Structure formats: structure tokens, C-alpha cells
Coordinates of C-alpha atoms in Angstrom, one line a residue:
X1 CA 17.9 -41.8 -22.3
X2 CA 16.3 -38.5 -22.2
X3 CA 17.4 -35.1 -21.2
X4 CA 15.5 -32.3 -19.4
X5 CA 16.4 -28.5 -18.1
X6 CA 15.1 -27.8 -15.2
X7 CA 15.0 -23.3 -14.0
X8 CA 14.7 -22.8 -10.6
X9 CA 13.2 -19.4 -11.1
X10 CA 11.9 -16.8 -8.6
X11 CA 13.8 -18.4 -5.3
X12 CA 17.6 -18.4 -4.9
X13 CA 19.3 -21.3 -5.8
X14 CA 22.3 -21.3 -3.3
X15 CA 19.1 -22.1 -0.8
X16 CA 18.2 -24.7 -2.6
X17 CA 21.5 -26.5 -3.8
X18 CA 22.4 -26.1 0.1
X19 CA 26.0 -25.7 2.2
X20 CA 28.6 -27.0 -0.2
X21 CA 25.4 -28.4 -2.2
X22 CA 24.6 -30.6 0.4
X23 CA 20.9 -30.5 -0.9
X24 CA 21.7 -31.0 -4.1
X25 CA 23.8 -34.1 -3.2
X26 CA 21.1 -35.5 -1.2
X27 CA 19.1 -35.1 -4.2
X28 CA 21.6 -37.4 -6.5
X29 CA 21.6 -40.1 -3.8
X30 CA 17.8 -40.6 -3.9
X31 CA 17.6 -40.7 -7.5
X32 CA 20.7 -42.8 -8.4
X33 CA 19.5 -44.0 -11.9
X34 CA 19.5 -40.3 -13.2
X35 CA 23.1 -38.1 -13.8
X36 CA 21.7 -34.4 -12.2
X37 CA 24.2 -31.9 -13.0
X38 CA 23.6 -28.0 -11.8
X39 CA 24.8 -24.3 -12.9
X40 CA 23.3 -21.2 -11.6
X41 CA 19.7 -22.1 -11.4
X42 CA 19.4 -24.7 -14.3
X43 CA 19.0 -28.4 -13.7
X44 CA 20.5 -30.3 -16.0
X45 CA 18.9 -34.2 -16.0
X46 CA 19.7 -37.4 -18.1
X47 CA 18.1 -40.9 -17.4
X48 CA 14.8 -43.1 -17.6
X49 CA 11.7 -41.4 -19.1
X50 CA 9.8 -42.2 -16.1
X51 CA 12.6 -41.8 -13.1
X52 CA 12.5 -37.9 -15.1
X53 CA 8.7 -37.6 -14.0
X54 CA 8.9 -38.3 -10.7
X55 CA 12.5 -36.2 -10.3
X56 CA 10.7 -33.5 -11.8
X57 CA 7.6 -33.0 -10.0
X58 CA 9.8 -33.4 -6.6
X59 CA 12.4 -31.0 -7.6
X60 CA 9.3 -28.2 -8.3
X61 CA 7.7 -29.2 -5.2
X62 CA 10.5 -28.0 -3.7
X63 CA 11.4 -25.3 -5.5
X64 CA 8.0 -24.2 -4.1
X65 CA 8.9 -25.2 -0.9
X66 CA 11.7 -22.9 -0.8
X67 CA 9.8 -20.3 -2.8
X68 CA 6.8 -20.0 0.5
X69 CA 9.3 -20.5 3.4
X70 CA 12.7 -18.9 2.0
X71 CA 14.2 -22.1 3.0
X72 CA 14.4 -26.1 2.5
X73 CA 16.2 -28.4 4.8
X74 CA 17.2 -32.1 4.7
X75 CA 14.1 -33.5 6.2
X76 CA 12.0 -31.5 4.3
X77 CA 13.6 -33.0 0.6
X78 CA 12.8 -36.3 2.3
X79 CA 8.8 -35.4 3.1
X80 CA 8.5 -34.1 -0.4
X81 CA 10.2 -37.3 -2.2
X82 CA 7.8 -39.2 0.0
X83 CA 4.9 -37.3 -0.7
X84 CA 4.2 -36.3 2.7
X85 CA 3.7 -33.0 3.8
X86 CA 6.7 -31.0 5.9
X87 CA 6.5 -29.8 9.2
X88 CA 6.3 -26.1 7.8
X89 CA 2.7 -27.1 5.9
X90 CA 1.4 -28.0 8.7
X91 CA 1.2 -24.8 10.8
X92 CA -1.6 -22.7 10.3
X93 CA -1.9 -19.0 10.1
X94 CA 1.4 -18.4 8.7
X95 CA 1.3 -15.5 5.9
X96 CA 4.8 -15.7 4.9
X97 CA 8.3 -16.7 6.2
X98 CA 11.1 -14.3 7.2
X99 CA 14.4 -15.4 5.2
X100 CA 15.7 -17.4 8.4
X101 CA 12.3 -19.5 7.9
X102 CA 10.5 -17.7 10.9
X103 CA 6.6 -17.7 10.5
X104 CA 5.5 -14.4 10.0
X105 CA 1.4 -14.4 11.3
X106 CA -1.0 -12.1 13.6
X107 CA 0.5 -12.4 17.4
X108 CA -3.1 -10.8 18.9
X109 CA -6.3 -10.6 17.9
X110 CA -6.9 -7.4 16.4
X111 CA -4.0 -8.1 14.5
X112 CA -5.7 -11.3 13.3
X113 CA -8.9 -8.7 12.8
X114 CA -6.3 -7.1 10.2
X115 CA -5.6 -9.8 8.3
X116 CA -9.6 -10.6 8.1
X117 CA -10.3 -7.5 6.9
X118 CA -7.4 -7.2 4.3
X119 CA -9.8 -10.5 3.0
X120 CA -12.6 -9.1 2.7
X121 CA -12.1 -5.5 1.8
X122 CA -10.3 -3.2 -0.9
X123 CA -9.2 -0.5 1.3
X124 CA -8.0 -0.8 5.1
X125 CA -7.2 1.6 7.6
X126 CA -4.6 0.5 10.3
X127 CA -4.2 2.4 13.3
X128 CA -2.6 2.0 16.7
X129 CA 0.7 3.1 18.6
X130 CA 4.0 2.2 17.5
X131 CA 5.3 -1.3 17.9
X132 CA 1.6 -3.6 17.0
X133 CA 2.8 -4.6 13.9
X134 CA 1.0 -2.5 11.5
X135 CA 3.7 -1.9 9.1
X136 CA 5.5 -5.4 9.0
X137 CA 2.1 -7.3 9.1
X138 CA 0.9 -5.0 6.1
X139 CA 3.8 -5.6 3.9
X140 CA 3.9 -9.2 4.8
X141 CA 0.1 -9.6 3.2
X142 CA 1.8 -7.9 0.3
X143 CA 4.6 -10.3 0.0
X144 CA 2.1 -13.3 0.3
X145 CA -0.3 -11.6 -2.5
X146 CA 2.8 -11.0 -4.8
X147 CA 3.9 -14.6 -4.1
X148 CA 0.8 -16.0 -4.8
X149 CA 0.4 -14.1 -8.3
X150 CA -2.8 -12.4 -7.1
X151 CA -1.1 -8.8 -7.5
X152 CA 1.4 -7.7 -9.9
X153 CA 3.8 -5.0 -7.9
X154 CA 3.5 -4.0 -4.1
X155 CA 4.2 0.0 -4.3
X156 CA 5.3 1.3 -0.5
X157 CA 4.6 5.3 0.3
X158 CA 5.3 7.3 3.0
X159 CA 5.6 11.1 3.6
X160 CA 9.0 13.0 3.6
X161 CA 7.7 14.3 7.2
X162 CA 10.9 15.2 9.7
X163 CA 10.1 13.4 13.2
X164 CA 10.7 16.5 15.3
X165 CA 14.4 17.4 13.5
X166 CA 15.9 19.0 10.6
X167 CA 17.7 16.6 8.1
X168 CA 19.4 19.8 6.5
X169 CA 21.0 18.9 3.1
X170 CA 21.2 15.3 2.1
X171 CA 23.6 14.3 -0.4
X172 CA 23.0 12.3 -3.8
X173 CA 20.5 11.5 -6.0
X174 CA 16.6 11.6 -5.8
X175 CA 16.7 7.5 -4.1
X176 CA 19.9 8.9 -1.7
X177 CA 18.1 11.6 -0.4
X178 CA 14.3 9.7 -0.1
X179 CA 15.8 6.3 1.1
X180 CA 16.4 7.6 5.4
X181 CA 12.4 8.2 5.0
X182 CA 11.7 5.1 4.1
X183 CA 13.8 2.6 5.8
X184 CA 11.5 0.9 7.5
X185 CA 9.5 -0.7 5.0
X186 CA 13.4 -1.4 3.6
X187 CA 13.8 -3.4 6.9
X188 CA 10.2 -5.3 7.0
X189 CA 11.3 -6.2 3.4
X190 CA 14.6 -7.5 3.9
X191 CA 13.6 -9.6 6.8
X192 CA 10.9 -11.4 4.5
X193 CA 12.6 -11.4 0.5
X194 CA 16.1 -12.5 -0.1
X195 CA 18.9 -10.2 -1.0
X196 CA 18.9 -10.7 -4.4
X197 CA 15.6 -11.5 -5.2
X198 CA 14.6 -7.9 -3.6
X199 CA 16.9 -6.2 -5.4
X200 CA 16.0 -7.8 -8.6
X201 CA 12.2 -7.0 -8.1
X202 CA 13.3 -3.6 -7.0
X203 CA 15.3 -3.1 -10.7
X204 CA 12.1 -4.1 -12.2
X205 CA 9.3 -2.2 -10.6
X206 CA 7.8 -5.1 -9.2
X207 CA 8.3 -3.6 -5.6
X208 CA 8.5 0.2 -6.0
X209 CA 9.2 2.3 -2.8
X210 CA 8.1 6.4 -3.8
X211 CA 7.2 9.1 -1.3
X212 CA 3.8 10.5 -1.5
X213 CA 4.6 13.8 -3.8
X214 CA 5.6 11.3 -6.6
X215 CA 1.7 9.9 -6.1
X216 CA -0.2 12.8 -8.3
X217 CA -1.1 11.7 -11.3
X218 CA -0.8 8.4 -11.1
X219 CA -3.5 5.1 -11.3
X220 CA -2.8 2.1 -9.2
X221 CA -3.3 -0.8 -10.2
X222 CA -3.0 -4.5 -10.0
X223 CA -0.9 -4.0 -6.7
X224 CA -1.4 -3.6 -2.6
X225 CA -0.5 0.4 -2.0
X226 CA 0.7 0.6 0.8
X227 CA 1.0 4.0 2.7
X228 CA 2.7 4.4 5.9
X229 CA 3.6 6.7 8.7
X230 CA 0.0 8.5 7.0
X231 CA -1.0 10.2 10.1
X232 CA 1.8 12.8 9.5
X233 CA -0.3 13.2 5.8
X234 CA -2.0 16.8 4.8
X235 CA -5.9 16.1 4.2
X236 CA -5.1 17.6 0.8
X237 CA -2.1 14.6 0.6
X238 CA -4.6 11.8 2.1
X239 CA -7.2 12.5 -0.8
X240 CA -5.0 12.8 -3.4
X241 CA -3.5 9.1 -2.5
X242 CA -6.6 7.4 -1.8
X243 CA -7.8 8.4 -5.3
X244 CA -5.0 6.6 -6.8
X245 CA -6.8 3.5 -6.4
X246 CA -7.1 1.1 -9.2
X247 CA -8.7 -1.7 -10.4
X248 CA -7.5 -5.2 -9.1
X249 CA -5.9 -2.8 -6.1
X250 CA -5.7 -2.6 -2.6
X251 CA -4.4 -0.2 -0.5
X252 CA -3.5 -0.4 3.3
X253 CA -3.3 2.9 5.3
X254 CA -1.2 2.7 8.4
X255 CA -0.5 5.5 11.0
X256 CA -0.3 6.2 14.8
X257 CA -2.2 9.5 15.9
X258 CA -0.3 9.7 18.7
X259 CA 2.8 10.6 16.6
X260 CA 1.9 13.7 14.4
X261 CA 4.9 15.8 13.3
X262 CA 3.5 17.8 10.9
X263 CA 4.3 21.6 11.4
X264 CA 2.3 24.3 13.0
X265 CA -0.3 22.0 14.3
X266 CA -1.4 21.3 10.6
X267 CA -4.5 19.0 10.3
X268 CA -3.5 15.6 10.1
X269 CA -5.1 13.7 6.9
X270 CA -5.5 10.5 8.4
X271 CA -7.3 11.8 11.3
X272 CA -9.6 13.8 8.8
X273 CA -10.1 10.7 6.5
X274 CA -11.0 8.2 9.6
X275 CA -13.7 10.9 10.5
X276 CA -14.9 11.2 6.5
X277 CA -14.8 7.6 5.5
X278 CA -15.9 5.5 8.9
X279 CA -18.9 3.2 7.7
X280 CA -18.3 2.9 4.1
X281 CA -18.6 -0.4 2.2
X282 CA -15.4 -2.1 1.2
X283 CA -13.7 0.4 3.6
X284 CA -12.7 -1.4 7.1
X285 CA -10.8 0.2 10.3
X286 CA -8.8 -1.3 12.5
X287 CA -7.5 0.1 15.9
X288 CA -4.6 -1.7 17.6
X289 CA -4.0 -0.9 21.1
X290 CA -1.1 -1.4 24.2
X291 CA -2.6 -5.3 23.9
X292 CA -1.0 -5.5 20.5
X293 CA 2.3 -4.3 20.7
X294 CA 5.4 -7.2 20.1
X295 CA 7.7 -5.6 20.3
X296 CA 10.3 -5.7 24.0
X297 CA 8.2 -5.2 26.7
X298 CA 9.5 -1.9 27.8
X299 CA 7.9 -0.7 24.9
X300 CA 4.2 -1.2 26.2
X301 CA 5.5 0.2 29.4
X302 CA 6.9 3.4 27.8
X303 CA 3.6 3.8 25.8
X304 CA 1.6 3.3 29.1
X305 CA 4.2 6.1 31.1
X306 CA 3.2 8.3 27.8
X307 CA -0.5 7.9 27.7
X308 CA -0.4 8.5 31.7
X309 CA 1.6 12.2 31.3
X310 CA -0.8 13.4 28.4
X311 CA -3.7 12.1 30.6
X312 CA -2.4 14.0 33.6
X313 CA -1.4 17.5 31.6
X314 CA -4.9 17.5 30.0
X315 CA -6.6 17.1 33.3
X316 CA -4.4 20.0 35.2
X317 CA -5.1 21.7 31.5
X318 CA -8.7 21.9 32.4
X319 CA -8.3 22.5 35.9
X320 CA -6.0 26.2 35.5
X321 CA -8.7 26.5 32.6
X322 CA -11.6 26.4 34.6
X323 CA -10.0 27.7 37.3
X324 CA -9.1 31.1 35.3
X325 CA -12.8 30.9 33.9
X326 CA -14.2 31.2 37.4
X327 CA -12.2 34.0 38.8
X328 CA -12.9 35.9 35.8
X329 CA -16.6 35.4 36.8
X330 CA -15.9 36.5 40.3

């Protein structure tokens, strides 16, 4: 009889154990020659010498299991202890799973053109109108490169940029008054990282959510940068991130030009920076349009109302302008 200690680190183990440790039950049953005791996430196993092997390489294939997908069900501990694959291994295209086990992958092509070019290049550029995924998609190709050990810390910016009202005073500490800016990289993060396991990567700087201003100074790397929301940068703020960049680094830029709210018709730094760095190696753009919104489908409607006002106020913009230009002629 030998005994081994099995950690079920980096996933939660109330996933794995199961309802009422269902899992974990089914787990006894199909090794009933070994005495599998659990607490917290620590496996404790006595038995045969060569049941243990087998035990043990199933129980970390699953671990894994629940570690890509965020979760693990009956038939899936059955495939494993088989050695056949689960249903979830064989879809394609999936970067990472939401915590309900929804695959998270491109829904259009130029979303799938993002994902290509986050492959083959250091520094990206997303841009397109709200709703085509640009954020969510980004920060789930961080998730997957954090998962898969190839970075060491995803770091999420955005600028403290008001969208067309005044906050006033907001109460609490430095996190209190930054966190309403940056809630939606807090939402694409909670939909793909468990509770606790973001909040404990969070306490250790593995994910670290700043805005811009705290940028200066530092050097990235070893991490996906992520900065959102950057059309409503300054081109002084734009360079001053880019430059940040480090070695083992990459950094996805994400904005919609349609929705500037800087003040007093200030440049925006992410239309300057498009113009500035457009053709450089290991630097790719990518434009979503209306085709790559998923979000409801009154969204693409409202953007196509949108697009159709601006186009009509520019064109009776030119007319009264040409218009005056004539008579003051005559």
C-alpha cells in the first residue's frame, strides 16, 4: 500500500468534486481498489502501486479538463478514464470557455482575421463600432495565453475619459474611484475566470487592471497589454503607452472612432497612431464593421440609423457650405 497527495491547483475544486461531490463519488466507484479521500483541493490516495498511476494521470487529465473549459461533467470523467477524447476537444476554434462552459471563438471573419493576426504579430490594432467583439475577443486571447503559460500577467488599460457626462466626486480609494471606468474588461473577465480564481490573480498582480496615467514609466513585459476604449486617448497618451512595450509582450489596441469623447475636439491618439504606424512590420490593423457586430440585432440597426444621420448632416453640411460659397461669389 502506497499513499500519494494529489493539489488540484489553478481551477476550483468545488467544479471538480461536483454537486454534493457527485464527481468525486463517481471517481471512487471507478477506481474501487483505491480509498480517495478529499479536503479543499488536496487528494488524498491509498492503494496498489500501479491502480495509483493510472488514478493519477486521469485525475490531472481532468484537472486540465476543468482548467481549459471551467467545467467537467459526468460523461466527460468517463471519456478521460477511457482515454478517449470529450466532446469539448473536439470542437475547433475555441480560444477559451466562459465559466458556464460556452466556447468563446471569432463569430465573423474579420474577427477570425483578429485572432490571425494576434498570431503572428506583437502589436495589433482593433478597430470597429461598438458591439464586434473587440474587447471580449481581446481579453479572451489573453486568458488563453495566461492559461497556456506563454505570458506571465495580462495588464488591462483604459483612459479615465467621461462618455459625454460629469461623474463629479467619487468616493473611496484610488480602485473605488477607477473601477466605473473599467468595468467592462471586469465583465469580459468574469464571464471567462471563476470568482475566486480572478480575485486571487487579481491579489497577485497576475491580472492587473490600471488606467493609462499609471502607464509612465513603466516596461511591459512578459504580458498581453491590453488598452481599450483608446480612441478617446491624447496622441501624447497613445505614444507614451505604446512605448511601454516589452520583451516577451504583446499589446492589443482597441477603440471605435466613431465614439470620441475627448473635450474640445482634442486630437484623438488612436486616429493619429493608425495614420503614423499603418504598414509597419510586426504591426497589423484590423477594421471590424456592421458585419461583425454580435451583439442583439437592434444594435446593428441602431448603428446603421447612426451612420445614415452623420451621412445625411455631412451632405446638407456641404450643400449650405457651397451654397454660402456661391452667393458670396455672386
Amino acid at each position: 500500500m502506497i499513499e500519494k497527495h494529489i493539489v488540484l491547483e489553478d481551477i476550483d475544486p468545488v467544479v471538480f468534486y461536483g454537486v454534493n461531490n457527485g464527481h468525486l463519488q463517481m471517481i471512487k466507484s471507478l477506481f474501487p481498489k483505491l480509498r480517495i479521500v478529499a479536503r479543499d483541493n488536496v487528494i488524498r490516495i491509498l492503494g496498489d502501486e500501479e491502480e495509483m498511476a493510472k488514478v493519477e494521470e486521469d485525475i490531472e487529465n481532468m484537472r486540465k479538463h476543468v482548467l481549459k473549459y471551467n467545467t467537467i461533467s459526468e460523461e466527460d470523467i468517463l471519456d478521460i478514464v477511457k482515454g478517449k477524447k470529450t466532446k469539448a476537444d473536439s470542437v475547433k476554434g475555441v480560444l477559451v470557455y466562459s465559466i458556464s462552459g460556452r466556447p468563446i471563438k471569432s463569430r465573423s471573419a474579420n474577427q477570425q482575421k483578429l485572432i490571425d493576426a494576434f498570431e503572428k504579430n506583437d502589436m495589433i490594432f482593433a478597430v470597429g463600432p461598438a458591439g464586434t467583439g473587440k474587447t471580449y475577443l481581446s481579453i479572451a486571447l489573453a486568458v488563453k495565453a495566461l492559461k497556456e503559460k506563454t505570458v506571465k500577467r495580462i495588464i488591462l488599460s483604459r483612459p479615465a475619459v467621461e462618455a459625454g457626462e460629469k461623474l463629479g466626486f467619487l468616493p473611496g480609494d484610488m480602485k473605488d474611484k477607477i473601477d466605473p471606468y473599467l468595468q467592462p474588461l471586469y465583465d469580459a473577465l468574469e464571464d471567462m475566470l471563476p470568482a475566486v480564481k480572478l480575485q486571487d490573480m487579481m491579489e497577485k498582480h497576475i491580472i492587473q487592471i490600471a488606467p493609462l496615467a499609471f502607464m509612465r514609466g513603466r516596461t511591459l513585459s512578459d504580458a498581453i497589454v491590453i488598452l481599450d476604449e483608446a480612441q478617446n486617448t491624447t496622441p501624447q497618451q497613445i505614444r507614451m503607452f505604446l512605448t511601454r512595450m516589452g520583451w516577451n509582450t504583446k499589446m492589443i489596441i482597441t477603440g471605435d472612432l466613431t465614439q470620441i469623447d475627448l473635450p474640445n475636439r482634442q486630437m484623438s491618439g488612436l486616429k493619429e497612431a493608425l495614420r503614423i504606424l499603418k504598414g509597419i512590420e510586426g504591426i497589423s490593423i484590423i477594421e471590424l464593421g456592421k458585419e461583425d457586430i454580435v451583439r442583439h440585432k437592434l444594435v446593428t440597426r441602431i448603428v446603421n440609423a447612426y451612420d445614415a444621420y452623420d451621412n445625411r448632416m455631412e451632405e446638407e453640411r456641404e450643400f449650405y457650405k457651397n451654397k454660402n460659397k456661391n452667393e458670396s461669389i455672386n
